[in-house]
Coordinates of C-alpha atoms and ligand atoms in Angstrom, one line a residue:
Chain T
M124 CA 3.1 -22.8 -7.5
Q125 CA 2.6 -25.7 -5.1
L126 CA -1.0 -25.3 -3.9
K127 CA -2.3 -26.5 -0.5
D128 CA -4.2 -29.8 -0.4
N129 CA -4.3 -30.0 -4.2
K130 CA -6.9 -27.3 -4.3
H131 CA -7.0 -24.4 -6.7
I132 CA -8.7 -21.5 -5.0
G133 CA -6.8 -18.8 -3.1
I134 CA -7.8 -15.5 -1.4
G135 CA -6.4 -12.0 -1.4
F136 CA -4.5 -11.4 1.8
R137 CA -5.8 -8.2 3.3
K138 CA -4.7 -6.5 6.5
D139 CA -8.4 -6.2 7.5
F140 CA -8.7 -9.9 8.1
S141 CA -5.1 -11.1 8.2
E142 CA -5.2 -12.0 11.9
E143 CA -8.5 -13.9 11.5
L144 CA -7.2 -15.8 8.5
L145 CA -4.0 -16.8 10.1
D146 CA -5.9 -18.4 13.1
S147 CA -8.8 -19.6 11.1
T148 CA -9.9 -23.2 10.8
I149 CA -12.9 -21.9 8.7
L150 CA -11.2 -20.2 5.8
K151 CA -8.8 -22.5 4.0
P152 CA -7.4 -21.1 0.8
A153 CA -5.0 -23.0 -1.3
F154 CA -2.8 -20.0 -1.5
I155 CA -2.9 -16.2 -0.8
E156 CA -2.3 -13.3 -3.1
L157 CA -0.9 -9.9 -2.0
A158 CA 0.1 -6.6 -3.5
P159 CA 3.9 -6.3 -3.0
E160 CA 3.5 -2.5 -2.8
N161 CA 1.5 -3.0 0.5
W162 CA 4.3 -4.9 2.2
I163 CA 7.7 -4.0 0.8
G164 CA 9.8 -2.2 3.4
M165 CA 7.3 -2.7 6.1
G166 CA 8.4 -4.0 9.5
G167 CA 7.0 -4.4 13.0
Y168 CA 3.5 -6.0 13.5
W169 CA 2.7 -6.3 9.8
K170 CA 6.0 -7.9 8.9
K171 CA 5.3 -10.5 11.5
Q172 CA 1.9 -11.1 10.1
L173 CA 3.3 -11.5 6.6
D174 CA 6.0 -13.9 7.8
K175 CA 3.3 -16.0 9.6
A176 CA 1.2 -16.0 6.4
A177 CA 4.2 -17.1 4.3
E178 CA 4.8 -20.0 6.6
K179 CA 1.2 -21.1 6.3
F180 CA 0.4 -20.5 2.6
P181 CA 2.0 -20.2 -0.8
I182 CA 2.1 -16.6 -1.9
S183 CA 1.4 -15.1 -5.3
C184 CA 1.9 -11.4 -6.0
H185 CA -0.4 -9.0 -7.8
G186 CA 1.1 -5.6 -8.3
L187 CA -0.5 -2.2 -8.3
S188 CA 2.0 0.4 -9.3
L189 CA 4.3 -1.0 -12.0
S190 CA 2.1 0.9 -14.4
I191 CA 3.0 -1.2 -17.4
G192 CA 0.9 1.0 -19.8
S193 CA 2.4 4.3 -18.7
P194 CA 4.1 6.7 -21.1
D195 CA 6.7 7.2 -18.3
D196 CA 9.8 5.1 -18.1
L197 CA 9.6 2.0 -15.9
D198 CA 10.6 2.6 -12.3
L199 CA 13.6 0.2 -12.2
D200 CA 14.5 0.8 -8.5
F201 CA 11.0 -0.2 -7.6
L202 CA 11.1 -3.3 -9.9
Y203 CA 14.3 -4.4 -8.2
K204 CA 12.6 -4.1 -4.9
I205 CA 9.8 -6.3 -6.2
K206 CA 12.4 -8.8 -7.4
K207 CA 13.9 -9.0 -4.0
F208 CA 10.5 -9.4 -2.3
I209 CA 9.5 -12.2 -4.8
K210 CA 12.7 -14.1 -4.0
Q211 CA 12.4 -13.5 -0.3
Y212 CA 8.9 -15.0 -0.1
N213 CA 9.4 -17.6 -2.8
V214 CA 6.7 -16.1 -5.0
Q215 CA 6.1 -18.1 -8.2
I216 CA 3.4 -15.9 -9.8
Y217 CA 3.7 -12.2 -10.3
S218 CA 0.9 -10.4 -12.1
E219 CA 0.1 -6.8 -13.0
H220 CA -2.8 -4.8 -14.5
L221 CA -2.9 -4.0 -18.2
S222 CA -3.5 -0.3 -17.4
Y223 CA -1.5 2.7 -16.2
A224 CA -1.3 4.1 -12.7
K225 CA 1.5 6.7 -13.2
C226 CA 1.7 9.4 -15.7
D227 CA 3.8 12.6 -16.1
N228 CA 5.8 11.5 -13.1
A229 CA 2.8 11.3 -10.8
H230 CA 1.4 8.2 -9.2
L231 CA -2.4 8.1 -9.1
Y232 CA -2.9 4.7 -7.3
D233 CA -5.7 3.6 -9.6
L234 CA -6.0 1.8 -12.9
L235 CA -6.5 4.0 -15.9
P236 CA -7.5 2.7 -19.3
I237 CA -4.8 2.6 -22.0
P238 CA -5.8 3.7 -25.5
F239 CA -6.3 0.5 -27.5
R240 CA -3.8 1.4 -30.2
K241 CA -1.1 -0.3 -32.2
D242 CA 1.7 2.0 -30.9
A243 CA 0.5 1.3 -27.3
V244 CA 0.7 -2.4 -28.0
E245 CA 4.3 -2.1 -29.2
H246 CA 5.2 0.2 -26.3
I247 CA 3.8 -2.3 -23.8
I248 CA 5.3 -5.4 -25.4
A249 CA 8.8 -3.8 -25.1
R250 CA 8.1 -3.0 -21.4
I251 CA 6.8 -6.4 -20.5
K252 CA 9.9 -7.9 -22.1
Q253 CA 12.1 -5.6 -20.0
V254 CA 10.2 -6.5 -16.8
Q255 CA 10.5 -10.2 -17.5
D256 CA 14.2 -9.9 -18.3
I257 CA 14.8 -8.1 -15.0
L258 CA 12.6 -10.4 -12.9
E259 CA 13.8 -13.5 -14.7
M260 CA 10.3 -14.9 -14.6
P261 CA 7.1 -14.4 -16.7
L262 CA 4.7 -11.6 -15.9
A263 CA 1.0 -12.4 -16.0
I264 CA -1.0 -9.4 -17.4
E265 CA -4.6 -8.9 -16.3
N266 CA -7.5 -7.6 -18.3
V267 CA -8.8 -4.7 -16.3
S268 CA -12.3 -3.3 -15.9
Y269 CA -12.7 0.2 -17.5
Y270 CA -15.5 2.7 -17.6
T271 CA -14.6 4.4 -20.8
P272 CA -12.4 3.6 -23.7
V273 CA -9.9 6.4 -24.7
A274 CA -8.9 7.0 -28.3
A275 CA -9.3 3.4 -29.2
E276 CA -8.3 2.2 -32.7
M277 CA -8.9 -1.5 -32.1
D278 CA -11.1 -3.6 -29.9
E279 CA -10.1 -4.7 -26.4
A280 CA -9.7 -8.4 -27.1
T281 CA -7.3 -7.6 -30.0
F282 CA -5.4 -5.2 -27.8
I283 CA -4.9 -7.8 -25.1
S284 CA -4.1 -10.7 -27.5
E285 CA -1.5 -8.7 -29.4
I286 CA 0.2 -7.8 -26.2
V287 CA 0.2 -11.2 -24.7
N288 CA 1.3 -12.9 -27.9
G289 CA 3.8 -10.3 -28.8
S290 CA 5.5 -10.2 -25.4
G291 CA 5.3 -13.9 -24.6
C292 CA 3.8 -13.0 -21.2
N293 CA 1.1 -15.0 -19.4
M294 CA -2.4 -13.8 -18.9
L295 CA -4.3 -13.3 -15.7
L296 CA -8.0 -13.6 -16.8
D297 CA -10.2 -11.7 -14.5
V298 CA -13.7 -13.2 -15.1
N299 CA -15.5 -10.5 -13.1
N300 CA -13.7 -7.8 -15.1
V301 CA -14.9 -9.4 -18.3
Y302 CA -18.4 -9.4 -17.0
V303 CA -18.2 -5.8 -15.8
N304 CA -16.9 -4.6 -19.1
S305 CA -19.4 -6.6 -21.1
F306 CA -22.1 -4.9 -19.1
N307 CA -20.7 -1.4 -19.2
H308 CA -19.7 -1.6 -22.9
N309 CA -22.6 -3.8 -24.1
Y310 CA -20.8 -6.8 -25.5
N311 CA -21.1 -10.6 -25.2
A312 CA -18.8 -11.8 -22.4
K313 CA -18.5 -15.4 -23.7
E314 CA -17.7 -14.2 -27.2
F315 CA -15.1 -11.8 -25.8
I316 CA -13.4 -14.6 -23.8
S317 CA -13.2 -16.9 -26.8
K318 CA -11.1 -14.2 -28.6
L319 CA -8.5 -14.1 -25.8
P320 CA -5.2 -16.0 -25.9
L321 CA -6.6 -18.7 -23.7
N322 CA -3.6 -20.9 -24.0
K323 CA -1.6 -18.2 -22.2
V324 CA -4.0 -17.9 -19.2
S325 CA -2.0 -18.9 -16.1
Y326 CA -4.2 -17.5 -13.4
I327 CA -7.8 -16.4 -12.8
H328 CA -9.4 -13.7 -10.7
M329 CA -12.9 -13.8 -9.4
A330 CA -14.6 -10.9 -7.5
G331 CA -17.8 -9.1 -6.7
H332 CA -18.8 -5.7 -8.0
E333 CA -21.5 -3.0 -7.5
Q334 CA -24.1 -2.0 -10.1
I335 CA -24.6 1.7 -9.5
S336 CA -27.1 2.5 -12.3
D337 CA -28.9 0.8 -15.2
T338 CA -25.9 1.1 -17.3
V339 CA -22.8 1.1 -15.0
I340 CA -21.2 -1.5 -12.8
I341 CA -18.2 -0.5 -10.7
D342 CA -15.5 -3.1 -10.0
T343 CA -15.5 -2.6 -6.2
H344 CA -14.3 -6.0 -4.9
G345 CA -16.6 -5.2 -2.0
E346 CA -19.5 -7.6 -2.6
A347 CA -20.1 -11.3 -3.0
V348 CA -19.6 -12.8 -6.5
I349 CA -22.9 -12.7 -8.4
E350 CA -24.6 -15.7 -10.0
K351 CA -23.8 -14.5 -13.6
V352 CA -20.1 -14.3 -12.8
F353 CA -20.1 -17.8 -11.4
E354 CA -21.8 -18.9 -14.6
L355 CA -19.2 -17.2 -16.7
F356 CA -16.5 -18.7 -14.5
E357 CA -17.8 -22.2 -15.2
Y358 CA -18.0 -21.5 -18.9
T359 CA -14.4 -20.1 -18.9
T360 CA -12.7 -22.8 -16.8
A361 CA -14.0 -25.4 -19.2
L362 CA -11.9 -23.7 -21.9
L363 CA -8.7 -23.7 -19.8
K364 CA -6.1 -26.0 -18.4
P365 CA -6.1 -26.0 -14.6
V366 CA -4.7 -22.8 -13.1
P367 CA -4.8 -21.1 -9.7
V368 CA -8.0 -19.1 -9.1
L369 CA -8.1 -16.1 -6.7
L370 CA -11.1 -14.5 -5.0
E371 CA -10.5 -10.8 -4.6
R372 CA -12.3 -9.3 -1.6
D373 CA -10.9 -5.9 -0.6
F374 CA -13.8 -4.1 1.1
N375 CA -16.9 -4.8 3.1
I376 CA -15.3 -8.0 4.4
P377 CA -18.0 -10.5 5.5
E378 CA -17.7 -13.4 8.0
L379 CA -15.0 -15.8 7.0
E380 CA -17.7 -18.5 6.6
E381 CA -19.1 -16.5 3.7
L382 CA -15.8 -16.2 2.0
Q383 CA -15.2 -19.9 2.4
T384 CA -18.6 -20.6 0.9
E385 CA -17.4 -18.7 -2.2
L386 CA -14.1 -20.6 -2.3
T387 CA -15.9 -23.9 -1.9
R388 CA -18.3 -23.2 -4.7
M389 CA -15.4 -22.3 -7.1
E390 CA -13.5 -25.4 -6.0
T391 CA -16.6 -27.5 -6.8
I392 CA -16.9 -26.0 -10.2
V393 CA -13.2 -26.5 -11.2
S394 CA -13.0 -30.0 -9.7
K395 CA -15.8 -30.9 -12.2
T396 CA -14.1 -29.3 -15.2
W397 CA -10.4 -29.9 -14.3
K398 CA -9.6 -33.6 -13.8
K399 CA -7.5 -34.5 -10.8
E400 CA -4.5 -35.8 -12.9
H401 CA -3.8 -32.4 -14.2
V402 CA -0.7 -30.9 -12.7
I403 CA -0.7 -27.2 -12.3
A404 CA 2.1 -25.4 -14.0
Chain G
M72 CA 13.2 5.5 -27.2
S73 CA 9.5 5.2 -26.6
L74 CA 7.4 3.5 -29.2
L75 CA 4.4 5.5 -28.1
K76 CA 3.1 8.1 -30.5
E77 CA 2.8 11.7 -29.3
S78 CA -1.0 11.6 -29.8
T79 CA -1.4 8.5 -27.6
R80 CA 0.8 9.9 -24.9
E81 CA -1.2 13.1 -25.0
Q82 CA -4.5 11.2 -24.5
Q83 CA -3.0 9.4 -21.5
S84 CA -1.6 12.6 -20.0
K85 CA -5.0 14.3 -20.4
L86 CA -6.8 11.5 -18.6
A87 CA -4.3 11.4 -15.8
E88 CA -4.4 15.2 -15.4
Y89 CA -8.1 15.1 -15.2
C90 CA -7.9 12.6 -12.4
K91 CA -5.7 15.0 -10.5
T92 CA -7.6 18.2 -11.0
G93 CA -11.1 17.3 -12.0
I94 CA -11.0 19.7 -14.9
V95 CA -12.7 18.0 -17.7
P96 CA -10.3 17.5 -20.7
E97 CA -11.0 17.0 -24.4
L98 CA -10.5 13.3 -25.0
T99 CA -11.1 11.2 -28.1
G100 CA -13.7 8.5 -28.2
I101 CA -14.8 8.4 -24.6
L102 CA -18.0 7.5 -22.9
E103 CA -18.5 11.0 -21.5
E104 CA -21.1 10.0 -19.0
N105 CA -18.6 7.6 -17.4
L106 CA -15.5 9.7 -17.3
H107 CA -16.2 11.2 -13.9
H108 CA -15.9 7.8 -12.3
Y109 CA -12.1 8.0 -12.8
R110 CA -11.8 11.3 -11.1
R111 CA -14.0 10.1 -8.2
L112 CA -12.2 6.8 -7.8
V113 CA -8.7 8.3 -7.9
F114 CA -9.5 11.2 -5.7
N115 CA -11.3 9.0 -3.1
I116 CA -8.2 6.8 -2.8
G117 CA -6.1 9.9 -2.2
I118 CA -8.5 11.5 0.3
D119 CA -9.0 8.2 2.2
T120 CA -5.3 7.6 2.5
I121 CA -4.6 11.1 3.8
E122 CA -7.6 11.3 6.2
T123 CA -6.6 7.9 7.6
A124 CA -3.1 9.1 8.2
Y125 CA -4.0 12.4 9.7
P126 CA -7.2 11.9 11.7
I127 CA -6.5 14.6 14.2
T128 CA -5.7 17.3 11.6
Y129 CA -8.6 16.2 9.5
R130 CA -11.0 16.6 12.5
F131 CA -9.4 19.8 13.6
L132 CA -9.5 21.8 10.4
P133 CA -12.8 23.2 9.2
D134 CA -14.2 21.0 6.3
E135 CA -13.8 23.7 3.7
V136 CA -10.2 24.3 4.7
W137 CA -9.4 20.6 4.7
D138 CA -11.2 20.0 1.4
K139 CA -9.3 22.9 -0.3
L140 CA -6.0 21.7 1.1
V141 CA -6.5 18.1 -0.1
Y142 CA -7.8 19.3 -3.5
E143 CA -4.7 21.5 -4.1
F144 CA -2.3 18.8 -2.9
Y145 CA -3.8 16.3 -5.3
A146 CA -3.9 18.8 -8.2
E147 CA -0.4 20.4 -7.7
H148 CA 1.7 17.6 -6.3
K149 CA 3.1 14.7 -8.2
C150 CA 3.1 11.7 -5.9
Q151 CA 6.4 10.0 -6.1
T152 CA 6.1 6.8 -4.1
P153 CA 4.7 3.7 -5.7
Q154 CA 3.5 2.6 -2.3
V155 CA 0.2 4.5 -1.5
W156 CA 0.7 4.0 2.3
R157 CA 3.8 6.1 2.1
M158 CA 2.1 8.9 0.2
P159 CA 0.9 10.8 3.4
L160 CA 4.6 11.7 4.0
E161 CA 4.5 13.6 0.8
F162 CA 1.4 15.4 2.0
Y163 CA 3.2 16.5 5.1
E164 CA 6.2 17.6 3.0
Y165 CA 3.9 19.5 0.6
C166 CA 2.3 21.3 3.6
V167 CA 5.7 22.3 4.9
E168 CA 7.0 23.4 1.5
K169 CA 3.9 25.5 0.7
D170 CA 3.9 27.0 4.2
I171 CA 0.3 26.0 4.8
Q172 CA 0.7 26.7 8.5
G173 CA 1.7 30.3 7.7
K174 CA -1.1 30.7 5.2
L175 CA -3.7 29.3 7.7
N176 CA -2.1 31.1 10.6
L177 CA -1.8 27.8 12.5
P178 CA 1.9 27.8 13.6
F179 CA 1.6 24.3 15.1
L180 CA 0.3 22.6 12.0
N181 CA 3.6 21.2 10.8
D182 CA 4.3 19.7 14.2
L183 CA 0.9 18.2 14.3
L184 CA 1.1 16.7 10.9
Y185 CA 4.6 15.4 11.6
F186 CA 3.4 13.8 14.9
E187 CA 0.6 12.0 13.1
W188 CA 3.0 10.8 10.4
L189 CA 5.5 9.6 12.9
E190 CA 3.0 7.3 14.5
L191 CA 2.5 5.7 11.1
E192 CA 6.2 5.7 10.4
V193 CA 7.3 4.1 13.7
H194 CA 4.5 1.5 13.4
T195 CA 5.4 0.4 9.9
M196 CA 9.1 1.2 9.4
D197 CA 11.4 -1.6 8.4
D198 CA 12.8 -3.8 11.2
I199 CA 16.1 -2.6 12.6
P200 CA 18.3 -5.3 14.0
Y201 CA 18.5 -5.2 17.8
P202 CA 21.9 -4.9 19.4
S203 CA 23.3 -7.9 21.4
F204 CA 23.0 -7.1 25.1
D205 CA 23.1 -8.5 28.6
T206 CA 20.4 -8.0 31.3
E207 CA 22.9 -7.5 34.1
G208 CA 25.4 -4.7 34.3
D209 CA 26.4 -1.4 35.8
L210 CA 23.9 1.3 34.9
L211 CA 26.4 4.1 35.2
N212 CA 29.5 2.7 33.6
N213 CA 28.4 0.1 31.1
L214 CA 27.1 1.2 27.7
L215 CA 23.3 0.9 27.6
A216 CA 21.5 -1.0 24.8
I217 CA 18.4 0.9 23.6
N218 CA 15.5 -0.2 21.4
P219 CA 16.7 0.9 17.9
E220 CA 13.2 1.2 16.6
H221 CA 12.5 4.6 17.9
K222 CA 12.4 8.3 17.0
L223 CA 13.4 11.1 19.4
V224 CA 12.0 14.4 18.0
K225 CA 11.8 18.0 19.0
F226 CA 8.5 19.9 18.6
T227 CA 7.8 23.6 19.0
Y228 CA 4.3 22.9 20.1
P229 CA 3.2 20.1 22.5
V230 CA 1.2 18.3 19.8
H231 CA 1.8 15.0 21.5
I232 CA 0.3 16.2 24.8
L233 CA -2.5 18.7 24.1
A234 CA -5.5 18.6 21.9
A235 CA -5.2 20.6 18.7
T236 CA -7.6 23.2 20.0
E237 CA -5.4 23.9 23.0
L238 CA -2.1 24.4 21.2
E239 CA -2.3 28.1 20.5
G240 CA 0.3 30.1 22.5
K241 CA 2.0 27.1 23.8
E242 CA 5.3 27.6 21.9
G243 CA 8.3 26.1 23.6
N244 CA 10.8 23.2 23.4
Y245 CA 9.1 19.8 23.6
F246 CA 10.6 16.4 23.1
L247 CA 8.9 13.2 22.2
L248 CA 10.3 9.7 22.4
M249 CA 8.3 7.3 20.2
Y250 CA 9.3 3.7 19.9
R251 CA 8.0 0.3 18.8
E252 CA 7.6 -2.5 21.2
K253 CA 9.4 -5.6 19.9
E254 CA 6.9 -8.3 20.5
S255 CA 3.6 -6.5 20.1
G256 CA 4.7 -4.0 17.4
K257 CA 2.7 -1.4 19.3
V258 CA 3.9 2.3 19.2
Q259 CA 4.5 4.0 22.5
C260 CA 4.9 7.7 23.1
M261 CA 6.6 9.5 25.9
D262 CA 7.1 13.2 26.6
V263 CA 10.6 13.8 27.8
S264 CA 12.2 17.0 29.1
I265 CA 15.1 18.6 27.3
L266 CA 17.5 17.2 29.8
Y267 CA 16.3 13.6 29.4
A268 CA 16.2 14.1 25.6
Y269 CA 19.9 15.1 25.8
I270 CA 20.7 12.1 28.0
L271 CA 19.0 9.7 25.6
E272 CA 20.7 11.2 22.6
Q273 CA 24.1 11.0 24.1
I274 CA 23.6 7.4 25.2
Q275 CA 22.6 6.7 21.6
N276 CA 25.8 8.3 20.5
G277 CA 27.7 5.7 22.6
L278 CA 28.5 7.5 25.9
T279 CA 28.0 5.8 29.3
L280 CA 25.4 7.3 31.6
H281 CA 28.2 8.5 33.9
A282 CA 29.9 10.4 31.1
V283 CA 26.6 11.9 29.9
L284 CA 25.6 13.0 33.4
T285 CA 29.0 14.6 33.9
D286 CA 28.6 16.7 30.8
A287 CA 24.9 17.4 31.5
D288 CA 25.7 18.6 35.0
S289 CA 27.7 21.5 33.7
L290 CA 25.9 22.0 30.4
F291 CA 22.5 22.5 32.1
Q292 CA 24.2 24.3 35.0
I293 CA 22.7 21.8 37.5
N294 CA 26.0 21.6 39.6
N295 CA 24.6 18.8 41.7
F296 CA 25.8 15.5 40.3
E297 CA 24.4 13.3 43.0
M298 CA 20.9 14.7 42.6
L299 CA 21.1 14.5 38.8
K300 CA 22.4 10.9 39.1
E301 CA 19.4 9.9 41.3
H302 CA 16.8 11.4 38.9
A303 CA 18.6 10.0 35.8
I304 CA 18.8 6.5 37.3
N305 CA 15.0 6.6 38.1
F306 CA 14.4 7.7 34.5
I307 CA 16.6 5.0 33.0
N308 CA 15.0 2.3 35.2
D309 CA 11.6 3.5 34.1
L310 CA 12.7 3.1 30.5
K311 CA 14.0 -0.4 31.3
Q312 CA 10.6 -1.3 32.6
R313 CA 9.0 0.0 29.5
Q314 CA 11.5 -2.1 27.5
F315 CA 13.0 0.9 25.8
I316 CA 16.3 0.4 27.5
L317 CA 17.0 -3.2 26.8
G318 CA 20.0 -3.8 29.0
F319 CA 23.8 -3.5 28.6
L320 CA 25.6 -3.6 25.3
N321 CA 27.9 -6.6 24.8
A322 CA 31.4 -5.5 24.2
Ligands
FE2_187 FE1 -8.5 -8.7 -10.7

């Protein structure tokens, strides 16, 4: 992906602030990310906004409903619509969640945790390969936040690594999700990150969350990124080659200045760790 | 053939079913105190989406009736669209299929829900190519070019005119023209009489205004072509000003 101004940090393109962003001289992301589900087949005002955005920024796609971990068959009609959208908007990066959002022929529109099991690993590897064959591009799979494991027979890092290595896909490393999970499931975030297939990380997510009790954080994307997540980000980026980084902000949208402050801070961090001569793949 | 074992599939099914119904399942190796977050998060997305799509119905129905309806929809219905913003259409279809308006004794409910859905539909529907047209022409004898991004629908209750609380007993034939302005993308609504609905439909079917009016004059037993012509031309000019009638189709 050709990033704007040789910068690395993008922002999630949300209808809530699309108009502001398109006219803004304040918020200057290197690229924007959007969920194809929210735009495919949409005309009128929103199509115009999307087309304006596509003229101004490179676009990456982050899907919601592919449901790669579902027991149900892949929805091929939908996948072909995504393929068409990706071509139309010259999208170079398509990522999805390592979770399931559809089961027993019903969409749930949220990310449910997959059992960390060997058979699920094999099942998902086969599906990722199928997706990559159809799309003719690599898929980046994201580590998701989860509030309970279900019927696990291996640990999360092993589960992710086996899928990424077995399928040949890329990884979207969501640093906030690692933090949220390490808090909710009481593990060491840095240790967890060191067990991931870091050479396959092609993209990073950063986001805010909400701590709702002494023991639970909910991954809301509705708050500013906290200090400890920035710290984990700095640690993580030092282990990686340069990749695009995306700030996810879906709710409780602040002034654009505030968002830009977060982007600038991330840019400052990565410009220290990633030397300028690196070319982003 | 799926590589997934039956036991894994079953765990996934149980969690998904719990998110739909809220009935706590037996799951293996879970953090029990955290399970409820999934039901809450999934259900909230569903409720928010439906309430945003149907604000009038949501405010009109008593809370307990609405809550029960949304609960049953989420528990019983299997949402088919991968695009959550299209899901409210399935809610409308569910209400029709389950005859919710009959069960609640609210005979205008289907119309009201459909009206609310249409606003969303017309605002978001895929772009339809505009016909090629001229701005100058003969209103009566040239084919008229109309904005293709529109819906002309018939209601049994005037849900597009009256508040929901005023609809009881207002059964009749009502027609709504809803269209999207090209530049702004804004949705415009217009109540039209059965005669004008007929005229618009026939123009859309490729008849000239003169031909439509000739038919309408006898069909509606008006038997006064000149008067009909005068009214119809006023109507068409009004629609031209509103940019619904674009001009005259190029041959
Ligand atoms: Fe993420």
